[in-house]
CSV table of C-alpha atoms in Angstrom, one decimal:
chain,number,residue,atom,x,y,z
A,9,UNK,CA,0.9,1.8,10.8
A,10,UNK,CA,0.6,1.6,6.9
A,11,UNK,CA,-2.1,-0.1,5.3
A,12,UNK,CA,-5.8,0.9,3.9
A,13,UNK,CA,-9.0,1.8,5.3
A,14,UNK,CA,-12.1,0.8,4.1
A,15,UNK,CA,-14.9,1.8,6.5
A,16,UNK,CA,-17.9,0.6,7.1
A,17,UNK,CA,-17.4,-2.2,7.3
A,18,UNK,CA,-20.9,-3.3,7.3
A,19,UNK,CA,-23.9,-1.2,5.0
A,20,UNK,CA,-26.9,-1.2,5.1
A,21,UNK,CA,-29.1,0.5,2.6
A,22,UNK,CA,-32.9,0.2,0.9
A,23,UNK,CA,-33.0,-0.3,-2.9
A,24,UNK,CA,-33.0,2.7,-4.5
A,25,UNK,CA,-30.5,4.6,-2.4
A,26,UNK,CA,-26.8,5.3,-3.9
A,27,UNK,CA,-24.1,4.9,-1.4
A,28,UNK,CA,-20.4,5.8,-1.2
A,29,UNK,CA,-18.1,3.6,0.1
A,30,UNK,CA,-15.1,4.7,1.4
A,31,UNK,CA,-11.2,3.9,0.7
A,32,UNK,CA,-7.7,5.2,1.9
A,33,UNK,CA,-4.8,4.1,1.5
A,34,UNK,CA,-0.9,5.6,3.7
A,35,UNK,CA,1.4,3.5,1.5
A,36,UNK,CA,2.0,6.1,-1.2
A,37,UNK,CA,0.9,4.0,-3.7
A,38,UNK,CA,0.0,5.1,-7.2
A,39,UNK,CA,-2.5,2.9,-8.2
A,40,UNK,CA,-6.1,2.1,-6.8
A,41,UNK,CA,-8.4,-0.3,-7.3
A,42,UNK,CA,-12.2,-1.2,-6.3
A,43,UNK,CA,-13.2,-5.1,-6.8
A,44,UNK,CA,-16.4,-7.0,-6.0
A,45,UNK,CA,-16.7,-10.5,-4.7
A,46,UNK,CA,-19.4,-12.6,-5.0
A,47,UNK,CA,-19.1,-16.6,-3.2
A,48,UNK,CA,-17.8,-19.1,-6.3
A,49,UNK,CA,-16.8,-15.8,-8.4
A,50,UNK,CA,-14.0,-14.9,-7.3
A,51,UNK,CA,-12.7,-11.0,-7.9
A,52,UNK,CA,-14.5,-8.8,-10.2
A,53,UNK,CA,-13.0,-5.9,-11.0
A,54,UNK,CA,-15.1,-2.7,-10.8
A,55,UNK,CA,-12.7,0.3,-11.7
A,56,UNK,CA,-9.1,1.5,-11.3
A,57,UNK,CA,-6.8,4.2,-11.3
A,58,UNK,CA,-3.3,4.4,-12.0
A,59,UNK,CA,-2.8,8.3,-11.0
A,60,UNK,CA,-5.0,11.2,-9.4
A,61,UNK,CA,-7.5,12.8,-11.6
A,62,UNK,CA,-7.7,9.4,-14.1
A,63,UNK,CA,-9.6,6.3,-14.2
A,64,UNK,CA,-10.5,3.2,-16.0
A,65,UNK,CA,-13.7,1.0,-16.1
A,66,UNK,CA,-13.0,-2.5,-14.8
A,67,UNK,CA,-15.3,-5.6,-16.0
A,68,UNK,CA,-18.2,-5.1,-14.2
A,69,UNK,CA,-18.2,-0.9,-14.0
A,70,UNK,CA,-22.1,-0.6,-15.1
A,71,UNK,CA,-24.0,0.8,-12.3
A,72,UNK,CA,-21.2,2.3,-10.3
A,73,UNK,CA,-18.9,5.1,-10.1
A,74,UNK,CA,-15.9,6.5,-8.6
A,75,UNK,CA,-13.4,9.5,-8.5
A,76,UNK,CA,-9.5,10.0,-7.4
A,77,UNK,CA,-9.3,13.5,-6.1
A,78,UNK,CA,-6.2,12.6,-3.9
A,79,UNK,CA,-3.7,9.8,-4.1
A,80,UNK,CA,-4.9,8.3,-1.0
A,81,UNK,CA,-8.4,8.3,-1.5
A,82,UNK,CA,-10.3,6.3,-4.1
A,83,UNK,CA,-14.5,6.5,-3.1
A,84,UNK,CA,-17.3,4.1,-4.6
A,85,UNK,CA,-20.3,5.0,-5.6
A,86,UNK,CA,-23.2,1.9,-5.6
A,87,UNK,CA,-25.9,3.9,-8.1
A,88,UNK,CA,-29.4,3.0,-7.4
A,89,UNK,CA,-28.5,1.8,-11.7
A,90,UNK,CA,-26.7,-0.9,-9.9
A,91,UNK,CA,-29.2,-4.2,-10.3
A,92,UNK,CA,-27.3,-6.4,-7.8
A,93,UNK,CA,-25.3,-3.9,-5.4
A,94,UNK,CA,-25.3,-6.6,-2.7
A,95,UNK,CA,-21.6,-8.3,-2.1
A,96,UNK,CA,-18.6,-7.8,-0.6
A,97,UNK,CA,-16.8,-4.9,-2.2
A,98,UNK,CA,-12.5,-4.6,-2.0
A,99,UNK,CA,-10.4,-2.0,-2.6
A,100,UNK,CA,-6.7,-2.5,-3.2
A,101,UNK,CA,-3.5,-0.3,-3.8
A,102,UNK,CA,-0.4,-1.0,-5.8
A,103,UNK,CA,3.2,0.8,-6.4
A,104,UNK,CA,3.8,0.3,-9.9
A,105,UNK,CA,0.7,0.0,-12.3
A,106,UNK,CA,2.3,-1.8,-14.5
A,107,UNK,CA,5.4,-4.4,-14.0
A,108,UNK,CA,5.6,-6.6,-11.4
A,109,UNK,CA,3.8,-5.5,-8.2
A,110,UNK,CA,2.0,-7.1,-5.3
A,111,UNK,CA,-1.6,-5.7,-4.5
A,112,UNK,CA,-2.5,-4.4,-1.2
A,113,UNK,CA,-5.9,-5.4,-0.2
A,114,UNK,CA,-8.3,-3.7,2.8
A,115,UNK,CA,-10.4,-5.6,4.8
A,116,UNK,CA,-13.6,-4.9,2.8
A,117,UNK,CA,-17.1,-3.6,3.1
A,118,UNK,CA,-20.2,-6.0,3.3
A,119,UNK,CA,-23.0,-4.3,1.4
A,120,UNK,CA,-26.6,-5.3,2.1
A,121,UNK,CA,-29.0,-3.7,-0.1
A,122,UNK,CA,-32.8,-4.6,1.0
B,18,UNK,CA,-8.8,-15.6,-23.2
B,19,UNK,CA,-9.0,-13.0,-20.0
B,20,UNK,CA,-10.2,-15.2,-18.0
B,21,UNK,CA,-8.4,-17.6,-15.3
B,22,UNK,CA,-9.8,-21.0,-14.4
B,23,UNK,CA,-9.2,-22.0,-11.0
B,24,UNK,CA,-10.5,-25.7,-9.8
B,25,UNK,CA,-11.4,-27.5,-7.6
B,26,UNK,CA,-14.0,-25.0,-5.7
B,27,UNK,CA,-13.6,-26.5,-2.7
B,28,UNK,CA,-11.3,-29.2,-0.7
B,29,UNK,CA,-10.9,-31.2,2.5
B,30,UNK,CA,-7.9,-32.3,3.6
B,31,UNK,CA,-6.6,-33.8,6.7
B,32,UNK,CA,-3.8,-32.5,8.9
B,33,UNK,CA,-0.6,-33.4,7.9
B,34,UNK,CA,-1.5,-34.1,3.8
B,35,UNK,CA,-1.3,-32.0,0.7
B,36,UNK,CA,-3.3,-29.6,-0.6
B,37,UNK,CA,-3.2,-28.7,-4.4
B,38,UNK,CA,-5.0,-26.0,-6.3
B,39,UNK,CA,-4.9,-25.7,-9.7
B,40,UNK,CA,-5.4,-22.7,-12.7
B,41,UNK,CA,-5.7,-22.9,-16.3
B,42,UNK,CA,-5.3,-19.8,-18.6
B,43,UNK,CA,-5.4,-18.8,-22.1
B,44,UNK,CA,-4.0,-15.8,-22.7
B,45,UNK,CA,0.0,-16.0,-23.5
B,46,UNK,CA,0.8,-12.5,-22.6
B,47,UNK,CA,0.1,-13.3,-19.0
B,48,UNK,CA,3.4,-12.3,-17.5
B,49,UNK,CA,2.7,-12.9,-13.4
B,50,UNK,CA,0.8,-15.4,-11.1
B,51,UNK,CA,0.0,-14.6,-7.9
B,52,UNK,CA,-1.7,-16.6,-5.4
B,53,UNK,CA,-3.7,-14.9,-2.3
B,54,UNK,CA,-4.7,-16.2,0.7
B,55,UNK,CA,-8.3,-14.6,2.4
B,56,UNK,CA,-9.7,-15.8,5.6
B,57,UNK,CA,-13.5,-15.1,6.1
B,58,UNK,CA,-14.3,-11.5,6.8
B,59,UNK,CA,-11.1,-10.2,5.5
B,60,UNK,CA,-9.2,-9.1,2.5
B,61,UNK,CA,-7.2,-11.5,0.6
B,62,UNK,CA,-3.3,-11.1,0.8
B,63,UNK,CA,-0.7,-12.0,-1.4
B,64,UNK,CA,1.2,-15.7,-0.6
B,65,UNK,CA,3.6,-16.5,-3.7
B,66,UNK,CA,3.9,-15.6,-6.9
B,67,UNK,CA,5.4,-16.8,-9.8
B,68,UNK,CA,6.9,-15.5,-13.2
B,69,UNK,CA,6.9,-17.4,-16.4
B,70,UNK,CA,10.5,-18.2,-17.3
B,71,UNK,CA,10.4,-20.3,-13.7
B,72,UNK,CA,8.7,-23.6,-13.7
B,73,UNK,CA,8.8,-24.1,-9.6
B,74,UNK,CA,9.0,-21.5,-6.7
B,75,UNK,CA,8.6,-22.5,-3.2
B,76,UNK,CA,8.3,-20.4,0.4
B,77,UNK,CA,8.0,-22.8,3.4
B,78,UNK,CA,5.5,-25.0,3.0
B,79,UNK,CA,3.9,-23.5,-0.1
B,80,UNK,CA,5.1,-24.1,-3.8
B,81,UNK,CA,3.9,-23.2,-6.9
B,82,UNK,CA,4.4,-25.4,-10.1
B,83,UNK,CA,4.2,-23.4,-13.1
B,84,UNK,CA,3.8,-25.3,-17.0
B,85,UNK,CA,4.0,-23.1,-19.5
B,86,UNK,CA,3.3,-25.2,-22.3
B,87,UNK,CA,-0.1,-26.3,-20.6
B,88,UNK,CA,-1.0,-22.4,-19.4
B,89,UNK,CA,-1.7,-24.0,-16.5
B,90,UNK,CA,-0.4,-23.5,-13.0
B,91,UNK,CA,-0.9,-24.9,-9.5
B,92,UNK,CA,-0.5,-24.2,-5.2
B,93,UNK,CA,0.6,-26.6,-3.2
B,94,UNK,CA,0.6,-26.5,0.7
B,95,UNK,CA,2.6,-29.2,2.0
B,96,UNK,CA,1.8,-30.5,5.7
B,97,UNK,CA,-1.3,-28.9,5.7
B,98,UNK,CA,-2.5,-27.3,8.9
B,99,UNK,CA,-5.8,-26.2,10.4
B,100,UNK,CA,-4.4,-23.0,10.2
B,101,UNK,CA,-4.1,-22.9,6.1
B,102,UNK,CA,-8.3,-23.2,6.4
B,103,UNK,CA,-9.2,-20.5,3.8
B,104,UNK,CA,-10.0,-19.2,0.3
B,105,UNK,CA,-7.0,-19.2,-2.0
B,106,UNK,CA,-7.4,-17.3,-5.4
B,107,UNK,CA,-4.9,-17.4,-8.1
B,108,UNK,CA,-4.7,-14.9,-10.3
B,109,UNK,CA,-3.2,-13.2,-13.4
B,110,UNK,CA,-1.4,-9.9,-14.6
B,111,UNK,CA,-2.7,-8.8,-18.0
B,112,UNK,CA,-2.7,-5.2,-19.7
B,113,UNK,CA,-2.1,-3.6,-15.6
B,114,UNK,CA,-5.0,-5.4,-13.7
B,115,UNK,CA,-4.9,-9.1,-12.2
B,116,UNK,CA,-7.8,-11.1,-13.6
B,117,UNK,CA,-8.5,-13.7,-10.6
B,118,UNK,CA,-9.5,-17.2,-10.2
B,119,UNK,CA,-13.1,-18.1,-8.8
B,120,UNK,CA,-11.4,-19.1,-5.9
B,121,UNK,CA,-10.9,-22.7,-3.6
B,122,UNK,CA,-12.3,-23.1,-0.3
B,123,UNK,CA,-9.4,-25.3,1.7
B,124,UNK,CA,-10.9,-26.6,5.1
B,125,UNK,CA,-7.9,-28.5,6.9
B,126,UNK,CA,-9.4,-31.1,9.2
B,127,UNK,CA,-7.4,-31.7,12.5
């Protein structure tokens, strides 16, 4: 059953704390990407990567951080630099970086920082 | 000129009518619009898409009109159904990455 993982889905954690969120993806996809979602603003996007070992600071990258060790995985890392870590946070997967492609979204992780 | 305006932010309609969302852009080089579909809780997933050099595309009950003279393009859900009760976000494709639309909450009253 293809698809991707994001687990928890729901995360709790006190200010000050970082915390990784998790992402993996079976569909052999190349790229990778982490988004943010906040209610009446749409998708942000946070960071992507079109291969292993590379990636690329989205809009909104201050405050978090990430890594692409494997093709399948693609982790987030909420810093404690992060002023407003609470949202709902997506990660997606695509063939083809570039050219016509359809994103792949997992079912998200709710974030509650307190 | 990255950025996608999507309107209106929310909408009621009643079972059976037509729902129409609608997305301005600015930037020329825009080459792909897709449209997603998320129900609460979940991720979005793709429901049309559209290139520029087509002005209409249309999968069952969902259509997009695209104007490329205006930048602007537009969803919409024909015999609307309680079912299609969502957030629809239209979106995109610059420079590899999809810049997305704030997003329209449809409620579809039976």
């Amino acid at each position: 059953d293809g698809g991707i993982t994001q687990s928890p889905k729901y995360l709790f954690r006190k200010e000050g704390q970082n915390v990784t969120l998790s992402c993996e993806q079976n569909l052999n996809h190349d790229a990778m990407y982490w988004y943010r979602q906040d209610p009446g603003q749409g998708l942000r996007l946070i960071y992507y990567s079109q291969i292993v070992n590379d990636f690329q600071k989205g809009d909104i990258a201050e405050g978090y951080s990430v890594s692409r060790e494997k093709k399948e995985s693609f982790p987030l890392t909420v810093t404690s630099a992060q002023k407003n870590p609470t949202a709902f946070y997506l990660c997606a997967s695509s063939i083809v970086p570039s050219g016509l492609y359809e994103q792949y979204f997992g079912p998200g992780t709710r974030l509650t920082v307190t | 000129q990255q950025q996608v305006k999507q309107s209106p932010q929310s909408l009621i309609v009643q079972k059976g009518g037509i729902s129409i969302i609608n997305c301005a852009y600015e930037n020329t080089a825009f080459d792909y619009f897709p449209w997603y579909q998320q129900f609460p809780g979940k991720g979005p997933a793709l429901l049309i898409a559209i290139r520029p050099d087509v002005s209409e595309k249309k999968e069952g009950r969902f259509t997009i009109s695209f104007n490329k003279s205006a930048k602007q393009f537009s969803l919409h859900i024909m015999d609307s159904q309680p079912g299609d009760s969502a957030t629809y976000f239209c979106a995109a494709r610059g420079t590899g990455k999809l810049i997305f639309g704030q997003g329209t909450t449809l409620q579809v009253k039976p």
